[in-house]
Amino acid sequence: MITKAEWKNIRGSQPQPDQIMLSIKGDAAHSMTVRWRTDTSVTEGFALYREKGTADWMKADALKHPFTTDMDESHFFFADMKGLKPATEYEYTCGNEEFRSEIYSFKTSQENAEKFSFICLSDIQAGDAMPPADYSVLRETLTKFLNEHPECDFILTAGDNTNCGQTDIQWTGLFEGLKGIMEYIPVMFCMGNHDDMGFSSYFTKEDKYYSEHATYFTNQLWGSYEHNGPEGWIIANHSFNYGNALFCCTGTSGYEEMNDWLVEMADNSNKTWKFAAHHFPVNYGGPQIEINDTYPAMRDGMDKYDVVFSGHEHSFARSYPRRKEGLYDKPSEGTVHYNLGSGHRNPPGTRVVPKVWNAKTYCHEEDLSMFSVVNINGDKCTITAYVEDGRIVDQCIIDKGADLILPYDPAPVYNRPRLKFKGYDLGICVAHNLPEKIDGFWYIPIGQLINFIGGDVERSAGKIRIGVYGRTAEFTENSKTVITDSGEYEMEAPCLRLSEGQLYAPMDGFCKHIRMQAYYYEHNNFIDIASDTEKISVPVQP
């Protein structure tokens, strides 16, 4: 245990400004925002800035935002440096008359820039629970990568910036890890589930909870980003423009509000490119992830964007263009969902498997960081994913002018309907037992599906009893009635004996009790069965 008094001498706030970070708020060609922290003895602050090589300083008074954390009481200051020239290098210092930072520098974007680059990374949290949290590896790898890619104009994350975001210990570790980087290049954070996770006692890990409105994320970045998110969910949701692109960063709560906001932001933007960042992947690569709360709740919003960057899985995947329940080939036909991999040598929590919706996956199981660089050149966007040792995992070119994505990789379109579970093909399990549509209802071979995912299947004369995710259901040939562990219900159509004498059930009635949902991808001609749990079904071995 560390007391607040002891913490002050480790990474607590002091009168001298620290945690100095640049961010984009407003017009990136004519303004830049700087954030810093002091203790509560400092009650006002300002930034001084000037074009590099000139003598006269301009002054930007700072907004003061007090914040009391589990370990500290601090003042956060935010100063908007305005009236800047495009594509110009500036230097700045921040603090007050008595306590000031050293002089740092930054460069503004070109006016209406059509050519620029940025770096994307996700899941940069450090797993070490003991204070002070150590993010030195992040500094080492990110500094090296930025030196190799000096063309990057800003940093965009896709969430899980901290491992336990409801404690000062983790945030001070993160900002210490970004020291020497964030003073020179803007950092645009998207929030992840770990960024609003906390415990009643950080040191004993008791009473885990999630802060719905992301208390620490919101307060520490209060003036760093535009207050233009959906009402009640600002800062956790924020957008900014850079050159010919719109960027929307989303939170982890209030999905319906986020969906409406994403639609509104896209519809009101005339930018060539529209990017979003959302921590939870829609087109995931792991075998057990679930996204039922995010998608379809945010589907209409996400479908408005060219690329949605995500994380969460600590593994890499790039999807075909997706719109609603359809996978396509051209950028005009859908959204590319881009899962970034681990940005801080965090071994993956999932194991990537081939998914029908992903054009490219990478089994990122090495203890190495991944970074992606996005290069915009007019109506072309090139995204390159790197492992920190220099290997290129993937490179794709999204060409709006030609309406194509390179390398060519058309999305699958089947001549007979296929059955998938969470995007994974059942393969030999259903080689001759494909879905069938009868009297307007889709039927699926329920025994093979449950066998495939590791559930219990018990076949008897004219009956099939399944057990999965802690629930049981019994289906009877030519009957609509399903007998479950919690009672009976009626399906929309009866269970039928179809291909190879196997019992098939109508897909919606089958899913009703066992925490599953069914989606038919008409363009591609397959059924995907999803689940709202991330548990792995393992039968009990007597």
Coordinates of N, CA and C in Angstrom, one line a residue, residues 102-318:
E102 N 10.2 23.5 -19.9 CA 11.2 23.8 -20.9 C 10.5 24.1 -22.2
I103 N 11.3 24.4 -23.2 CA 10.7 24.8 -24.5 C 10.6 23.6 -25.4
Y104 N 9.4 23.3 -26.0 CA 9.2 22.2 -26.9 C 8.8 22.8 -28.2
S105 N 8.6 21.9 -29.2 CA 8.2 22.4 -30.5 C 7.1 21.4 -31.1
F106 N 6.4 22.0 -32.1 CA 5.5 21.2 -32.9 C 5.3 21.8 -34.3
K107 N 4.7 21.1 -35.2 CA 4.4 21.6 -36.5 C 2.9 21.5 -36.8
T108 N 2.4 22.6 -37.4 CA 1.0 22.6 -37.8 C 0.8 21.9 -39.1
S109 N -0.4 21.5 -39.4 CA -0.7 20.8 -40.7 C -0.7 21.8 -41.8
Q110 N -0.7 21.3 -43.0 CA -0.9 22.1 -44.2 C -2.4 22.6 -44.3
E111 N -2.6 23.7 -44.9 CA -4.0 24.1 -45.1 C -4.7 23.1 -46.0
N112 N -5.8 22.6 -45.5 CA -6.6 21.6 -46.2 C -5.8 20.5 -46.7
A113 N -4.9 19.9 -45.9 CA -3.9 19.0 -46.3 C -4.6 17.7 -47.0
E114 N -4.1 17.4 -48.1 CA -4.5 16.1 -48.8 C -3.5 15.1 -48.8
K115 N -2.3 15.4 -48.2 CA -1.2 14.4 -48.0 C -0.7 14.5 -46.6
F116 N -0.9 13.5 -45.8 CA -0.4 13.4 -44.5 C -0.4 12.0 -44.0
S117 N 0.2 11.8 -42.8 CA 0.3 10.4 -42.3 C 0.1 10.5 -40.8
F118 N -0.4 9.4 -40.2 CA -0.5 9.2 -38.8 C -0.3 7.8 -38.4
I119 N 0.1 7.6 -37.1 CA 0.3 6.3 -36.6 C -0.9 5.8 -35.7
C120 N -1.3 4.6 -35.9 CA -2.3 4.0 -35.1 C -1.8 2.9 -34.3
L121 N -2.2 2.8 -33.0 CA -1.9 1.7 -32.2 C -2.9 1.5 -31.1
S122 N -3.0 0.3 -30.5 CA -4.0 0.0 -29.6 C -3.5 -0.9 -28.5
D123 N -4.2 -1.0 -27.4 CA -3.9 -1.9 -26.3 C -2.5 -1.7 -25.8
I124 N -2.2 -0.4 -25.5 CA -0.8 -0.1 -25.0 C -0.7 -0.2 -23.5
Q125 N -1.7 -0.7 -22.8 CA -1.7 -0.8 -21.4 C -0.6 -1.7 -20.9
A126 N -0.1 -1.3 -19.7 CA 1.0 -2.2 -19.1 C 0.3 -3.0 -18.0
G127 N 0.6 -4.3 -18.0 CA -0.1 -5.2 -17.1 C 0.4 -5.2 -15.7
D128 N 1.5 -4.6 -15.4 CA 2.1 -4.6 -14.1 C 1.2 -3.8 -13.1
A129 N 0.6 -4.5 -12.1 CA -0.3 -3.9 -11.2 C 0.4 -3.1 -10.1
M130 N 1.6 -3.4 -9.8 CA 2.3 -2.7 -8.7 C 2.8 -1.3 -9.1
P131 N 2.5 -0.3 -8.2 CA 3.0 1.0 -8.5 C 4.5 1.2 -8.4
P132 N 5.1 2.1 -9.1 CA 4.5 2.9 -10.1 C 4.4 2.1 -11.4
A133 N 3.3 2.2 -12.1 CA 3.1 1.4 -13.4 C 4.2 1.7 -14.4
D134 N 4.8 0.7 -15.0 CA 6.0 0.8 -15.8 C 5.6 0.8 -17.3
Y135 N 5.7 1.9 -18.0 CA 5.4 2.1 -19.4 C 6.7 2.4 -20.2
S136 N 7.8 2.0 -19.7 CA 9.1 2.3 -20.3 C 9.2 1.6 -21.6
V137 N 8.7 0.4 -21.7 CA 8.8 -0.3 -23.0 C 8.0 0.4 -24.1
L138 N 6.8 1.0 -23.7 CA 6.1 1.7 -24.7 C 6.9 2.9 -25.2
R139 N 7.6 3.6 -24.3 CA 8.4 4.8 -24.7 C 9.5 4.3 -25.7
E140 N 10.1 3.2 -25.3 CA 11.3 2.7 -26.1 C 10.8 2.3 -27.5
T141 N 9.8 1.5 -27.6 CA 9.3 1.0 -28.9 C 8.7 2.1 -29.7
L142 N 7.9 3.0 -29.1 CA 7.2 4.0 -29.9 C 8.2 5.1 -30.4
T143 N 9.2 5.4 -29.5 CA 10.2 6.4 -29.9 C 11.0 5.8 -31.1
K144 N 11.3 4.6 -31.1 CA 12.1 3.9 -32.2 C 11.2 4.0 -33.5
F145 N 10.0 3.6 -33.3 CA 9.1 3.6 -34.5 C 8.9 4.9 -35.1
L146 N 8.7 5.9 -34.3 CA 8.5 7.3 -34.8 C 9.8 7.8 -35.4
N147 N 10.9 7.4 -34.9 CA 12.2 7.8 -35.6 C 12.3 7.2 -37.0
E148 N 11.8 6.0 -37.1 CA 11.8 5.3 -38.4 C 10.7 5.8 -39.3
H149 N 9.7 6.5 -38.8 CA 8.6 7.0 -39.6 C 8.3 8.5 -39.2
P150 N 9.3 9.3 -39.5 CA 9.1 10.8 -39.1 C 8.0 11.4 -39.9
E151 N 7.4 10.8 -40.8 CA 6.3 11.4 -41.6 C 5.0 11.5 -40.8
C152 N 4.9 10.7 -39.7 CA 3.7 10.7 -38.9 C 3.4 12.0 -38.2
D153 N 2.2 12.6 -38.4 CA 1.8 13.9 -37.9 C 1.2 13.8 -36.6
F154 N 0.5 12.7 -36.2 CA -0.1 12.6 -34.9 C -0.3 11.1 -34.6
I155 N -0.7 10.8 -33.4 CA -0.9 9.5 -32.9 C -2.4 9.3 -32.6
L156 N -2.9 8.2 -33.1 CA -4.3 7.9 -32.8 C -4.3 6.5 -32.2
T157 N -5.0 6.4 -31.0 CA -5.1 5.1 -30.4 C -6.5 4.5 -30.5
A158 N -6.7 3.2 -30.3 CA -8.0 2.6 -30.4 C -8.4 2.0 -29.0
G159 N -7.9 2.6 -28.0 CA -8.4 2.2 -26.6 C -7.5 1.3 -25.8
D160 N -7.8 1.1 -24.6 CA -7.0 0.4 -23.6 C -5.6 1.0 -23.5
N161 N -5.7 2.3 -23.2 CA -4.4 3.1 -23.1 C -3.8 2.8 -21.7
T162 N -4.7 2.4 -20.8 CA -4.2 2.0 -19.4 C -4.8 0.6 -19.1
N163 N -4.2 0.0 -18.1 CA -4.7 -1.3 -17.7 C -5.8 -1.3 -16.7
C164 N -5.9 -0.2 -16.0 CA -6.9 0.0 -14.9 C -7.1 1.5 -14.8
G165 N -8.0 2.0 -15.7 CA -8.1 3.4 -15.8 C -8.7 4.2 -14.7
Q166 N -9.2 3.6 -13.7 CA -9.8 4.3 -12.6 C -8.8 4.4 -11.4
T167 N -7.5 4.6 -11.7 CA -6.5 4.9 -10.7 C -5.5 5.8 -11.3
D168 N -5.0 6.7 -10.5 CA -3.9 7.6 -10.9 C -2.6 6.9 -11.2
I169 N -2.4 5.8 -10.6 CA -1.2 5.0 -10.7 C -1.0 4.6 -12.2
Q170 N -2.1 4.2 -12.8 CA -1.9 3.8 -14.2 C -1.8 5.0 -15.1
W171 N -2.5 6.0 -14.9 CA -2.4 7.2 -15.9 C -1.1 7.9 -15.7
T172 N -0.6 8.0 -14.5 CA 0.7 8.6 -14.4 C 1.8 7.7 -15.0
G173 N 1.6 6.4 -15.0 CA 2.5 5.5 -15.7 C 2.5 5.7 -17.2
L174 N 1.3 5.8 -17.7 CA 1.1 6.1 -19.2 C 1.8 7.4 -19.6
F175 N 1.5 8.4 -18.9 CA 2.0 9.7 -19.3 C 3.6 9.8 -19.1
E176 N 4.1 9.0 -18.1 CA 5.5 8.9 -18.0 C 6.1 8.2 -19.2
G177 N 5.4 7.1 -19.6 CA 5.8 6.4 -20.8 C 5.8 7.2 -22.1
L178 N 4.9 8.2 -22.2 CA 4.8 9.0 -23.4 C 5.7 10.2 -23.3
K179 N 6.3 10.4 -22.2 CA 7.2 11.6 -22.0 C 8.3 11.6 -23.1
G180 N 8.5 12.7 -23.7 CA 9.5 12.8 -24.7 C 8.9 12.6 -26.1
I181 N 7.6 12.2 -26.1 CA 6.9 12.0 -27.4 C 5.7 13.0 -27.5
M182 N 4.8 12.9 -26.4 CA 3.6 13.7 -26.5 C 3.8 15.2 -26.4
E183 N 5.0 15.7 -26.0 CA 5.2 17.1 -26.0 C 5.4 17.6 -27.5
Y184 N 5.7 16.7 -28.4 CA 6.1 17.1 -29.8 C 5.1 16.7 -30.8
I185 N 4.3 15.7 -30.6 CA 3.3 15.2 -31.6 C 2.0 15.0 -30.9
P186 N 0.9 15.5 -31.5 CA -0.4 15.3 -30.8 C -0.8 13.9 -30.6
V187 N -1.4 13.6 -29.5 CA -1.9 12.3 -29.1 C -3.5 12.4 -29.0
M188 N -4.1 11.5 -29.8 CA -5.6 11.5 -29.8 C -6.0 10.1 -29.3
F189 N -6.5 10.1 -28.0 CA -6.9 8.9 -27.4 C -8.3 8.5 -27.7
C190 N -8.5 7.2 -28.1 CA -9.8 6.6 -28.0 C -9.9 5.8 -26.8
M191 N -11.0 5.7 -26.2 CA -11.2 5.0 -24.9 C -11.5 3.5 -25.1
G192 N -10.9 2.7 -24.2 CA -11.2 1.2 -24.2 C -11.8 0.8 -22.9
N193 N -12.2 -0.4 -22.8 CA -12.9 -0.9 -21.5 C -12.0 -0.8 -20.3
H194 N -10.7 -1.0 -20.5 CA -9.7 -1.0 -19.4 C -9.6 0.5 -18.9
D195 N -9.8 1.4 -19.8 CA -9.7 2.8 -19.4 C -10.8 3.3 -18.4
D196 N -11.9 2.6 -18.3 CA -12.9 3.0 -17.3 C -13.1 1.9 -16.3
M197 N -12.1 0.9 -16.2 CA -12.2 -0.1 -15.2 C -11.5 0.3 -13.9
G198 N -12.1 -0.2 -12.8 CA -11.5 0.1 -11.6 C -11.8 -0.9 -10.5
F199 N -11.2 -0.8 -9.3 CA -11.4 -1.6 -8.2 C -11.7 -0.7 -7.0
S200 N -12.4 -1.2 -6.0 CA -12.6 -0.4 -4.8 C -11.3 -0.2 -4.1
S201 N -10.4 -1.2 -4.3 CA -9.0 -1.0 -3.8 C -8.1 -1.5 -4.9
Y202 N -7.3 -0.6 -5.5 CA -6.5 -1.0 -6.6 C -5.4 -2.0 -6.2
F203 N -5.0 -1.9 -4.9 CA -3.9 -2.7 -4.4 C -4.3 -4.2 -4.2
T204 N -5.6 -4.4 -3.8 CA -6.0 -5.7 -3.5 C -6.9 -6.3 -4.6
K205 N -7.2 -5.5 -5.6 CA -8.1 -5.9 -6.7 C -9.4 -6.4 -6.3
E206 N -10.0 -5.7 -5.3 CA -11.4 -6.1 -4.9 C -12.4 -5.3 -5.5
D207 N -13.6 -5.9 -5.7 CA -14.8 -5.2 -6.2 C -14.5 -4.5 -7.5
K208 N -14.3 -5.3 -8.5 CA -14.1 -4.7 -9.9 C -15.3 -4.0 -10.4
Y209 N -15.2 -2.9 -11.0 CA -16.3 -2.1 -11.6 C -15.9 -1.3 -12.8
Y210 N -16.9 -0.8 -13.5 CA -16.6 0.1 -14.7 C -17.3 1.4 -14.4
S211 N -16.6 2.5 -14.7 CA -17.1 3.8 -14.5 C -17.8 4.2 -15.9
E212 N -19.1 4.2 -15.8 CA -19.9 4.4 -17.1 C -19.5 5.6 -17.8
H213 N -19.2 6.7 -17.1 CA -18.9 7.9 -17.7 C -17.3 8.2 -17.7
A214 N -16.6 7.2 -17.5 CA -15.1 7.2 -17.6 C -14.5 8.4 -16.9
T215 N -14.7 8.4 -15.5 CA -14.3 9.6 -14.7 C -12.9 10.0 -15.0
Y216 N -11.9 9.1 -14.9 CA -10.5 9.5 -15.0 C -10.2 10.0 -16.4
F217 N -10.6 9.2 -17.4 CA -10.4 9.6 -18.8 C -10.9 11.0 -19.1
T218 N -12.2 11.2 -18.7 CA -12.8 12.4 -19.0 C -12.2 13.6 -18.3
N219 N -11.9 13.5 -17.1 CA -11.4 14.7 -16.3 C -10.0 15.0 -16.7
Q220 N -9.1 14.0 -16.9 CA -7.7 14.3 -17.3 C -7.6 14.9 -18.7
L221 N -8.6 14.6 -19.5 CA -8.5 15.1 -20.9 C -9.6 16.1 -21.2
W222 N -10.1 16.8 -20.2 CA -11.3 17.6 -20.3 C -11.1 18.7 -21.3
G223 N -10.0 19.3 -21.4 CA -9.8 20.4 -22.4 C -8.9 20.0 -23.5
S224 N -8.5 18.8 -23.6 CA -7.7 18.3 -24.7 C -8.4 18.2 -26.0
Y225 N -9.7 17.8 -25.9 CA -10.5 17.5 -27.1 C -11.8 18.3 -27.1
E226 N -12.3 18.4 -28.3 CA -13.6 19.1 -28.5 C -14.7 18.5 -27.7
H227 N -15.5 19.4 -27.1 CA -16.7 18.9 -26.4 C -17.9 18.7 -27.4
N228 N -17.6 17.9 -28.4 CA -18.6 17.7 -29.5 C -19.2 16.3 -29.6
G229 N -19.0 15.5 -28.5 CA -19.6 14.2 -28.5 C -21.0 14.3 -28.2
P230 N -21.7 13.1 -28.2 CA -23.2 13.1 -27.8 C -23.4 13.6 -26.4
E231 N -24.5 14.3 -26.2 CA -24.8 14.9 -24.9 C -24.7 13.8 -23.8
G232 N -24.0 14.1 -22.7 CA -23.8 13.2 -21.6 C -22.6 12.2 -21.8
W233 N -22.0 12.3 -23.0 CA -20.9 11.3 -23.3 C -19.8 12.0 -23.9
I234 N -19.5 13.3 -23.5 CA -18.4 14.0 -24.2 C -17.1 13.5 -23.7
I235 N -16.0 13.9 -24.4 CA -14.6 13.5 -24.1 C -14.4 12.0 -24.4
A236 N -15.2 11.2 -23.8 CA -15.1 9.8 -24.2 C -15.5 9.6 -25.6
N237 N -16.3 10.5 -26.1 CA -16.6 10.6 -27.6 C -16.2 12.0 -28.0
H238 N -15.3 12.0 -29.0 CA -14.9 13.3 -29.5 C -14.5 13.2 -31.0
S239 N -14.5 14.2 -31.7 CA -14.1 14.2 -33.1 C -13.1 15.3 -33.4
F240 N -12.4 15.2 -34.5 CA -11.5 16.2 -34.9 C -11.3 16.1 -36.4
N241 N -10.9 17.2 -37.1 CA -10.6 17.1 -38.5 C -9.1 17.3 -38.7
Y242 N -8.5 16.6 -39.6 CA -7.1 16.8 -40.0 C -7.1 16.7 -41.5
G243 N -6.7 17.8 -42.2 CA -6.7 17.8 -43.6 C -8.0 17.5 -44.2
N244 N -8.0 16.5 -45.1 CA -9.2 16.1 -45.8 C -9.9 14.9 -45.2
A245 N -9.7 14.8 -43.8 CA -10.3 13.6 -43.1 C -11.0 14.1 -41.8
L246 N -12.1 13.3 -41.5 CA -12.8 13.4 -40.3 C -12.4 12.2 -39.4
F247 N -12.2 12.4 -38.1 CA -11.9 11.4 -37.2 C -12.9 11.4 -36.0
C248 N -13.5 10.3 -35.7 CA -14.4 10.2 -34.6 C -14.0 9.1 -33.7
C249 N -13.7 9.5 -32.4 CA -13.2 8.5 -31.4 C -14.4 8.3 -30.5
T250 N -14.7 7.0 -30.2 CA -15.9 6.6 -29.5 C -15.5 6.0 -28.1
G251 N -16.5 6.0 -27.2 CA -16.3 5.4 -25.9 C -16.8 4.0 -25.8
T252 N -17.1 3.6 -24.6 CA -17.6 2.2 -24.4 C -19.0 2.1 -23.8
S253 N -19.7 3.2 -23.7 CA -21.0 3.2 -23.1 C -21.9 4.1 -23.9
G254 N -23.2 3.9 -23.9 CA -24.1 4.8 -24.6 C -24.1 4.5 -26.1
Y255 N -24.3 3.2 -26.5 CA -24.1 2.9 -27.9 C -25.2 3.5 -28.8
E256 N -26.4 3.6 -28.4 CA -27.4 4.2 -29.2 C -27.1 5.7 -29.4
E257 N -26.7 6.4 -28.4 CA -26.3 7.8 -28.5 C -25.0 7.9 -29.5
M258 N -24.1 7.0 -29.3 CA -22.9 7.0 -30.1 C -23.3 6.8 -31.6
N259 N -24.2 5.9 -31.8 CA -24.6 5.6 -33.2 C -25.2 6.9 -33.9
D260 N -26.1 7.5 -33.2 CA -26.7 8.7 -33.7 C -25.7 9.8 -34.0
W261 N -24.7 9.9 -33.1 CA -23.7 10.9 -33.2 C -22.8 10.6 -34.4
L262 N -22.4 9.3 -34.6 CA -21.6 9.0 -35.7 C -22.3 9.3 -37.0
V263 N -23.6 9.0 -37.1 CA -24.4 9.3 -38.3 C -24.3 10.8 -38.5
E264 N -24.6 11.6 -37.5 CA -24.7 13.1 -37.6 C -23.3 13.6 -38.1
M265 N -22.2 13.2 -37.4 CA -20.9 13.7 -37.8 C -20.6 13.4 -39.2
A266 N -20.9 12.2 -39.7 CA -20.5 11.8 -41.0 C -21.4 12.6 -42.0
D267 N -22.7 12.7 -41.8 CA -23.6 13.4 -42.7 C -23.3 14.9 -42.8
N268 N -22.7 15.5 -41.8 CA -22.4 16.9 -41.8 C -21.0 17.2 -42.2
S269 N -20.2 16.2 -42.6 CA -18.8 16.4 -43.0 C -18.7 16.3 -44.5
N270 N -17.9 17.2 -45.0 CA -17.6 17.1 -46.5 C -16.2 16.6 -46.8
K271 N -15.6 16.0 -45.7 CA -14.2 15.5 -45.9 C -14.2 14.3 -46.8
T272 N -13.1 14.1 -47.5 CA -12.9 13.0 -48.4 C -12.9 11.7 -47.6
W273 N -12.2 11.7 -46.5 CA -12.1 10.5 -45.7 C -12.8 10.6 -44.4
K274 N -13.4 9.5 -43.9 CA -14.1 9.5 -42.7 C -13.6 8.2 -41.9
F275 N -12.9 8.5 -40.8 CA -12.3 7.4 -40.0 C -13.0 7.5 -38.6
A276 N -13.1 6.3 -38.0 CA -13.6 6.2 -36.7 C -12.7 5.2 -35.9
A277 N -12.7 5.4 -34.6 CA -12.0 4.5 -33.7 C -13.0 4.0 -32.6
H278 N -13.1 2.7 -32.5 CA -13.9 2.1 -31.5 C -13.2 0.9 -31.0
H279 N -13.1 0.8 -29.7 CA -12.2 -0.2 -29.1 C -12.6 -1.7 -29.4
F280 N -13.9 -1.9 -29.4 CA -14.3 -3.3 -29.6 C -14.4 -3.6 -31.1
P281 N -13.8 -4.7 -31.5 CA -13.8 -5.0 -33.0 C -15.1 -5.6 -33.4
V282 N -15.7 -5.1 -34.5 CA -16.9 -5.7 -35.1 C -16.5 -7.0 -35.9
N283 N -15.5 -6.9 -36.7 CA -15.0 -8.1 -37.4 C -13.8 -8.7 -36.7
Y284 N -14.1 -9.4 -35.6 CA -13.1 -9.9 -34.7 C -12.4 -11.1 -35.4
G285 N -11.2 -11.5 -34.9 CA -10.5 -12.6 -35.4 C -10.5 -13.8 -34.4
G286 N -10.8 -13.6 -33.1 CA -10.7 -14.6 -32.1 C -11.9 -15.5 -32.2
P287 N -11.8 -16.7 -31.6 CA -12.9 -17.7 -31.6 C -14.1 -17.4 -30.8
Q288 N -13.9 -16.6 -29.7 CA -15.1 -16.5 -28.8 C -15.6 -15.1 -28.5
I289 N -15.0 -14.0 -29.2 CA -15.4 -12.7 -28.9 C -16.9 -12.5 -29.2
E290 N -17.5 -11.6 -28.5 CA -18.9 -11.2 -28.9 C -19.0 -9.7 -29.0
I291 N -19.9 -9.2 -29.9 CA -20.0 -7.8 -30.2 C -21.5 -7.4 -30.3
N292 N -22.4 -8.2 -29.7 CA -23.8 -8.0 -29.9 C -24.3 -6.7 -29.3
D293 N -23.6 -6.2 -28.3 CA -24.0 -4.9 -27.7 C -23.6 -3.7 -28.6
T294 N -22.4 -3.9 -29.2 CA -21.9 -2.8 -30.1 C -22.5 -2.8 -31.5
Y295 N -22.6 -4.0 -32.0 CA -23.1 -4.2 -33.4 C -24.2 -5.2 -33.4
P296 N -25.4 -4.9 -33.7 CA -25.8 -3.9 -34.6 C -26.2 -2.5 -34.0
A297 N -26.1 -2.3 -32.7 CA -26.5 -1.0 -32.1 C -25.8 0.2 -32.8
M298 N -24.5 0.0 -33.2 CA -23.8 1.1 -33.8 C -23.6 0.9 -35.3
R299 N -24.4 0.0 -35.9 CA -24.2 -0.4 -37.3 C -24.4 0.8 -38.2
D300 N -25.5 1.5 -38.1 CA -25.8 2.6 -39.0 C -24.7 3.6 -38.9
G301 N -24.2 3.9 -37.8 CA -23.1 4.9 -37.6 C -21.8 4.4 -38.3
M302 N -21.4 3.2 -37.9 CA -20.1 2.7 -38.4 C -20.2 2.5 -40.0
D303 N -21.3 2.2 -40.5 CA -21.4 2.0 -41.9 C -21.2 3.3 -42.7
K304 N -21.1 4.4 -42.0 CA -20.9 5.7 -42.7 C -19.4 6.0 -42.9
Y305 N -18.5 5.2 -42.3 CA -17.1 5.5 -42.3 C -16.3 4.6 -43.2
D306 N -15.2 5.1 -43.7 CA -14.4 4.4 -44.6 C -13.6 3.3 -43.9
V307 N -13.0 3.6 -42.7 CA -12.3 2.7 -41.9 C -12.7 2.9 -40.4
V308 N -12.9 1.8 -39.7 CA -13.0 1.8 -38.3 C -11.9 1.1 -37.7
F309 N -11.0 1.8 -36.9 CA -9.9 1.2 -36.2 C -10.3 0.6 -34.9
S310 N -9.8 -0.5 -34.5 CA -10.3 -1.2 -33.2 C -9.1 -1.9 -32.6
G311 N -9.3 -2.5 -31.4 CA -8.3 -3.2 -30.7 C -8.9 -4.3 -29.9
H312 N -8.7 -4.4 -28.6 CA -9.3 -5.3 -27.7 C -8.8 -6.7 -27.7
E313 N -8.6 -7.2 -28.9 CA -8.1 -8.6 -29.1 C -6.6 -8.8 -28.9
H314 N -5.9 -7.7 -29.1 CA -4.4 -7.8 -29.1 C -3.9 -8.7 -30.3
S315 N -4.7 -8.7 -31.3 CA -4.3 -9.5 -32.5 C -4.8 -8.6 -33.8
F316 N -4.2 -9.0 -34.9 CA -4.4 -8.2 -36.1 C -5.4 -8.8 -37.0
A317 N -6.3 -8.0 -37.6 CA -7.2 -8.4 -38.7 C -7.7 -7.2 -39.5
R318 N -7.8 -7.4 -40.8 CA -8.4 -6.4 -41.7 C -9.6 -7.1 -42.4

